[in-house]
Short mmCIF file of C-alpha atoms in Angstrom, two decimals:
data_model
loop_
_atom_site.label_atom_id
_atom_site.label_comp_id
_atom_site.label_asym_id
_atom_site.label_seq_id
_atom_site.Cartn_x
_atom_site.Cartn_y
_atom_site.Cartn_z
CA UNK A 1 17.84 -0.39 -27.62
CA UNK A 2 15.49 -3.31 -28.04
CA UNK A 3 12.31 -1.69 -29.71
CA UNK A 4 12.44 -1.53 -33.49
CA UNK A 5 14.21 1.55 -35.13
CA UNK A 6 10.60 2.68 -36.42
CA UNK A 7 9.33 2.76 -32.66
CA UNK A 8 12.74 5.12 -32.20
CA UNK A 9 12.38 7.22 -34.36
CA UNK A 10 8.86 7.96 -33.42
CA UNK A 11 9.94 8.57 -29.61
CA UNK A 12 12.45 11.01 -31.04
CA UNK A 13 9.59 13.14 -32.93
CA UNK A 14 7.40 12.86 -30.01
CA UNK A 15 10.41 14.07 -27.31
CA UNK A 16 10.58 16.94 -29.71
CA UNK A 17 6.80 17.79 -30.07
CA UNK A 18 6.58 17.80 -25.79
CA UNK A 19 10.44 19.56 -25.39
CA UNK A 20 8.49 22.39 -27.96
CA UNK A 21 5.48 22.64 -25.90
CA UNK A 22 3.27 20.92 -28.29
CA UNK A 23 0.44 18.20 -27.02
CA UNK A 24 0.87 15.47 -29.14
CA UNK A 25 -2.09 13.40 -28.33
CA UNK A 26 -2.43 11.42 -31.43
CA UNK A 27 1.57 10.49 -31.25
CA UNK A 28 1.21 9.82 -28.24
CA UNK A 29 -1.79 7.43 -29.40
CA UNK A 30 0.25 5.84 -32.06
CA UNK A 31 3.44 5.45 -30.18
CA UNK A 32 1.70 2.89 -27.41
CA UNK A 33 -0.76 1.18 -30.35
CA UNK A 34 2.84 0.34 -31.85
CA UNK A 35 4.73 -0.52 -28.76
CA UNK A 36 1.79 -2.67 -28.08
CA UNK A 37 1.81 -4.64 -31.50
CA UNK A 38 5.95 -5.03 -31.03
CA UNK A 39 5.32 -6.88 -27.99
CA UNK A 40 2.12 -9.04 -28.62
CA UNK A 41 1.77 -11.50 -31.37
CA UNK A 42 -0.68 -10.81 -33.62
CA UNK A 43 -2.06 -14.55 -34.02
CA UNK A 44 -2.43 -14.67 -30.17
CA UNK A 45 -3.42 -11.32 -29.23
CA UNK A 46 -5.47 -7.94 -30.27
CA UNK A 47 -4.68 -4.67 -29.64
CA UNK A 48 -7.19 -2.20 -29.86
CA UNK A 49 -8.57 1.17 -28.53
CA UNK A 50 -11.28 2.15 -26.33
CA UNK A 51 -12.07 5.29 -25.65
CA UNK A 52 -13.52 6.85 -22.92
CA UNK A 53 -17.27 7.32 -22.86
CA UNK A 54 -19.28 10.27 -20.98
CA UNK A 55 -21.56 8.78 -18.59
CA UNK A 56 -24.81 11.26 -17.65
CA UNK A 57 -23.16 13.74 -19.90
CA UNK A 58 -20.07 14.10 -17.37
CA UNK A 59 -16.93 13.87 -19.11
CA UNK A 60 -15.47 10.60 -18.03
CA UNK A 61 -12.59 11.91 -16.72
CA UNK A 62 -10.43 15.25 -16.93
CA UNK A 63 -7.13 13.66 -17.86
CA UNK A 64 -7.79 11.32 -19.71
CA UNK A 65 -7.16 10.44 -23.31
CA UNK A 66 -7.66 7.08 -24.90
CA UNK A 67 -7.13 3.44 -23.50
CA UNK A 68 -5.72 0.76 -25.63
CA UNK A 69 -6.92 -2.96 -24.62
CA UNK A 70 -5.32 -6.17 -25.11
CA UNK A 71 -7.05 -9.38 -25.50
CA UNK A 72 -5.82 -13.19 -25.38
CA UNK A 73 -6.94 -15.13 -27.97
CA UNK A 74 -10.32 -16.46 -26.35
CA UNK A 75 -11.28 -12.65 -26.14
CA UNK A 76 -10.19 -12.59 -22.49
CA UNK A 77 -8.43 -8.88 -21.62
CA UNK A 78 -5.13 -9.41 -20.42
CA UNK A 79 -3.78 -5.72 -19.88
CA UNK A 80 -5.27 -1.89 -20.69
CA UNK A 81 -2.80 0.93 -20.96
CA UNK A 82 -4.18 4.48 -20.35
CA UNK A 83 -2.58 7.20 -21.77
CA UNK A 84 -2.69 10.64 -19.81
CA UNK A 85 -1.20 13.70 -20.85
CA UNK A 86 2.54 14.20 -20.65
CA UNK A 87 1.90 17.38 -17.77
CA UNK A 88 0.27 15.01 -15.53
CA UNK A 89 3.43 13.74 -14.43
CA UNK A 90 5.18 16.83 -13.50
CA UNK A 91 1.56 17.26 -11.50
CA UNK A 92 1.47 13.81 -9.79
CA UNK A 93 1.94 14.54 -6.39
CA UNK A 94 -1.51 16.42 -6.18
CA UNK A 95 -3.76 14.40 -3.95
CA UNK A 96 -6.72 15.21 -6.91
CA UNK A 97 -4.42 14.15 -9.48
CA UNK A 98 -3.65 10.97 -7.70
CA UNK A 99 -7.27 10.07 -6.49
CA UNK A 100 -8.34 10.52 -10.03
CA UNK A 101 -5.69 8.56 -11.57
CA UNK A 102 -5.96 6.00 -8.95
CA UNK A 103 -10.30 5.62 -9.32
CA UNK A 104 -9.44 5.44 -13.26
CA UNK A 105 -7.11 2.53 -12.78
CA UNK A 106 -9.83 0.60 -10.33
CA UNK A 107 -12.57 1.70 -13.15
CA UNK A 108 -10.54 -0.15 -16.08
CA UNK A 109 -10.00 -3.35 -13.96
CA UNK A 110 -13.22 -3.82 -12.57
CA UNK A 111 -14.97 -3.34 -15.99
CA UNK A 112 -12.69 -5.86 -17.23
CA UNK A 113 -12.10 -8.28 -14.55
CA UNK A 114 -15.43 -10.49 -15.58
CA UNK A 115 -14.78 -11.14 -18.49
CA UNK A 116 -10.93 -12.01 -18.45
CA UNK A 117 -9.93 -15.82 -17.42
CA UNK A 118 -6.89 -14.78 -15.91
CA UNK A 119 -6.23 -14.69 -12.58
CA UNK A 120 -4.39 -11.30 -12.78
CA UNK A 121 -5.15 -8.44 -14.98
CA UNK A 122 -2.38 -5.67 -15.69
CA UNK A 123 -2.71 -1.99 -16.49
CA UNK A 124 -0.18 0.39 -17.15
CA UNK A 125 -0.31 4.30 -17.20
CA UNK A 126 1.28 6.29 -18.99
CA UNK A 127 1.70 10.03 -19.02
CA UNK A 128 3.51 11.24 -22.10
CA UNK A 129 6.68 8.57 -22.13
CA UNK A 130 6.65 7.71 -18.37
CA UNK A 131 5.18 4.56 -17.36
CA UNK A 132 4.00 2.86 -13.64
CA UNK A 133 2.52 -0.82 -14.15
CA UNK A 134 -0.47 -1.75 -12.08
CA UNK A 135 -1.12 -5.48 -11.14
CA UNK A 136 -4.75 -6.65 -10.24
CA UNK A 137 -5.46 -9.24 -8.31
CA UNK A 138 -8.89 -10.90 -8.71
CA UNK A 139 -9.72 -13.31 -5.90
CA UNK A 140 -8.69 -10.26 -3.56
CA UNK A 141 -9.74 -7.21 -5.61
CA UNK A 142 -6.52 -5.57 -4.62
CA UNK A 143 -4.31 -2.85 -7.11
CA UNK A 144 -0.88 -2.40 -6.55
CA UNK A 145 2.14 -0.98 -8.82
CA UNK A 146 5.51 -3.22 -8.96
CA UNK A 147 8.77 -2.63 -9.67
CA UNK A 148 9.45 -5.97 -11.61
CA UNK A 149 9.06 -8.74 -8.17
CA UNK A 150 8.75 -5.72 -5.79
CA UNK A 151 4.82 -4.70 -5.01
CA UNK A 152 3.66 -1.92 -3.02
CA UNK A 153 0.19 -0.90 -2.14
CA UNK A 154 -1.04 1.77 -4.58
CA UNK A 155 -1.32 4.84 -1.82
CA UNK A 156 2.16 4.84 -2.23
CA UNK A 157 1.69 7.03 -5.53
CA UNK A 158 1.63 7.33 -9.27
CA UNK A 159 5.18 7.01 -9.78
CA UNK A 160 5.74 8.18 -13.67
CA UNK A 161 9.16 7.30 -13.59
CA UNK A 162 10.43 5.29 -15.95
CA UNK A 163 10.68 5.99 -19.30
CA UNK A 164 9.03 3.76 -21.84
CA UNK A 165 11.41 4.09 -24.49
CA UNK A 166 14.47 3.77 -21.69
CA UNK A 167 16.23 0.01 -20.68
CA UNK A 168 13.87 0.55 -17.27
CA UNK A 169 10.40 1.40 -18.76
CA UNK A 170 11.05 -1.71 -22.09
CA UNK A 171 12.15 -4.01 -19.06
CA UNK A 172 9.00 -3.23 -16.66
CA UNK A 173 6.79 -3.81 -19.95
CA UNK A 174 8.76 -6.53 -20.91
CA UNK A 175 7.87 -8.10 -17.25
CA UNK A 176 4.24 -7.98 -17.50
CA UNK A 177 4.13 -8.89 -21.02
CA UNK A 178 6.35 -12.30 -19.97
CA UNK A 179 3.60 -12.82 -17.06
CA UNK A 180 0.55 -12.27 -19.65
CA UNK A 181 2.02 -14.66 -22.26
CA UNK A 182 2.66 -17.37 -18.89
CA UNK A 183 -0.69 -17.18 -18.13
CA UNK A 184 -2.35 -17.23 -21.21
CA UNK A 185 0.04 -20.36 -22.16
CA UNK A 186 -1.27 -22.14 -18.93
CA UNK A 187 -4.95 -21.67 -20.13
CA UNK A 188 -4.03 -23.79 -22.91
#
């Protein structure tokens, strides 16, 4: 398995905290933070949280629990992950659940799109260890989840499927990060 053996070994705990019925919410925190600093170099990149922020003392959203954001080195953000309960994949075919994951997504790049140099901006969501990655594109304004070269248009669905820990959910990361560090390096 390509992620380090501490990364593993926190996966394990955490599989064991949501098989037990526990909400691990802070694991789940820590295990993205870290899978985030294994995969972005620290002298070209920060990784760091934002949380979500009530606006006219509405909760920002029900599902949601913390966003991490990555920046390139001249402080443009490259990719947010937002982290959602582990349940809300087992709930994702609710048209609710979708249309509030899908408004969330839209939120995150359009509050980040004007300040990022890159053409593209990348989220990915995560509900407990499942993962769908989100490309943005900025001269059209259009979202759509990919399947490494294969896009489809977002209505499709929130797809949770692959595992982050798993060969399929490292290699989809491992596809956007390779497309972040392109981009950044043609900025250069």
């Amino acid at each position: 398995m390509p992620w380090s053996k501490y990364l593993r070994a926190k996966s394990e705990r955490l599989q064991l905290d949501e098989t037990a019925g526990k909400r691990p919410k802070s694991d789940l925190s820590a295990l993205y933070h870290n899978v985030l600093l294994e995969c972005f170099s620290e002298d070209r990149f920060d990784v760091f949280p934002r949380y979500a922020i009530a606006v006219g003392g509405l909760s920002a959203t029900v599902h949601h629990t913390i966003d991490f954001v990555v920046e390139a080195f001249d402080g443009s953000p490259v990719l947010f992950l937002e982290i959602k309960p582990p349940t809300l994949a087992k709930a994702s075919k609710a048209p609710g659940i979708l249309r509030e994951t899908e408004d969330s997504l839209m939120r995150n790049f359009r509050a980040l799109e004007h300040s990022s140099a890159l053409p593209k901006l990348y989220g990915v969501c995560a509900a407990g260890r499942k993962i769908t990655c989100y490309e943005y594109n900025r001269e059209t304004g259009v979202m759509s989840s990919f399947m490494g070269d294969e896009r489809e248009n977002v209505q499709a669905g929130i797809r949770w499927e692959d595992d982050i820990m798993g060969e399929e959910g490292y290699d989809r990361l491992m596809y956007v990060v390779d497309e972040i560090e392109w981009m950044v390096h043609a900025l250069k």
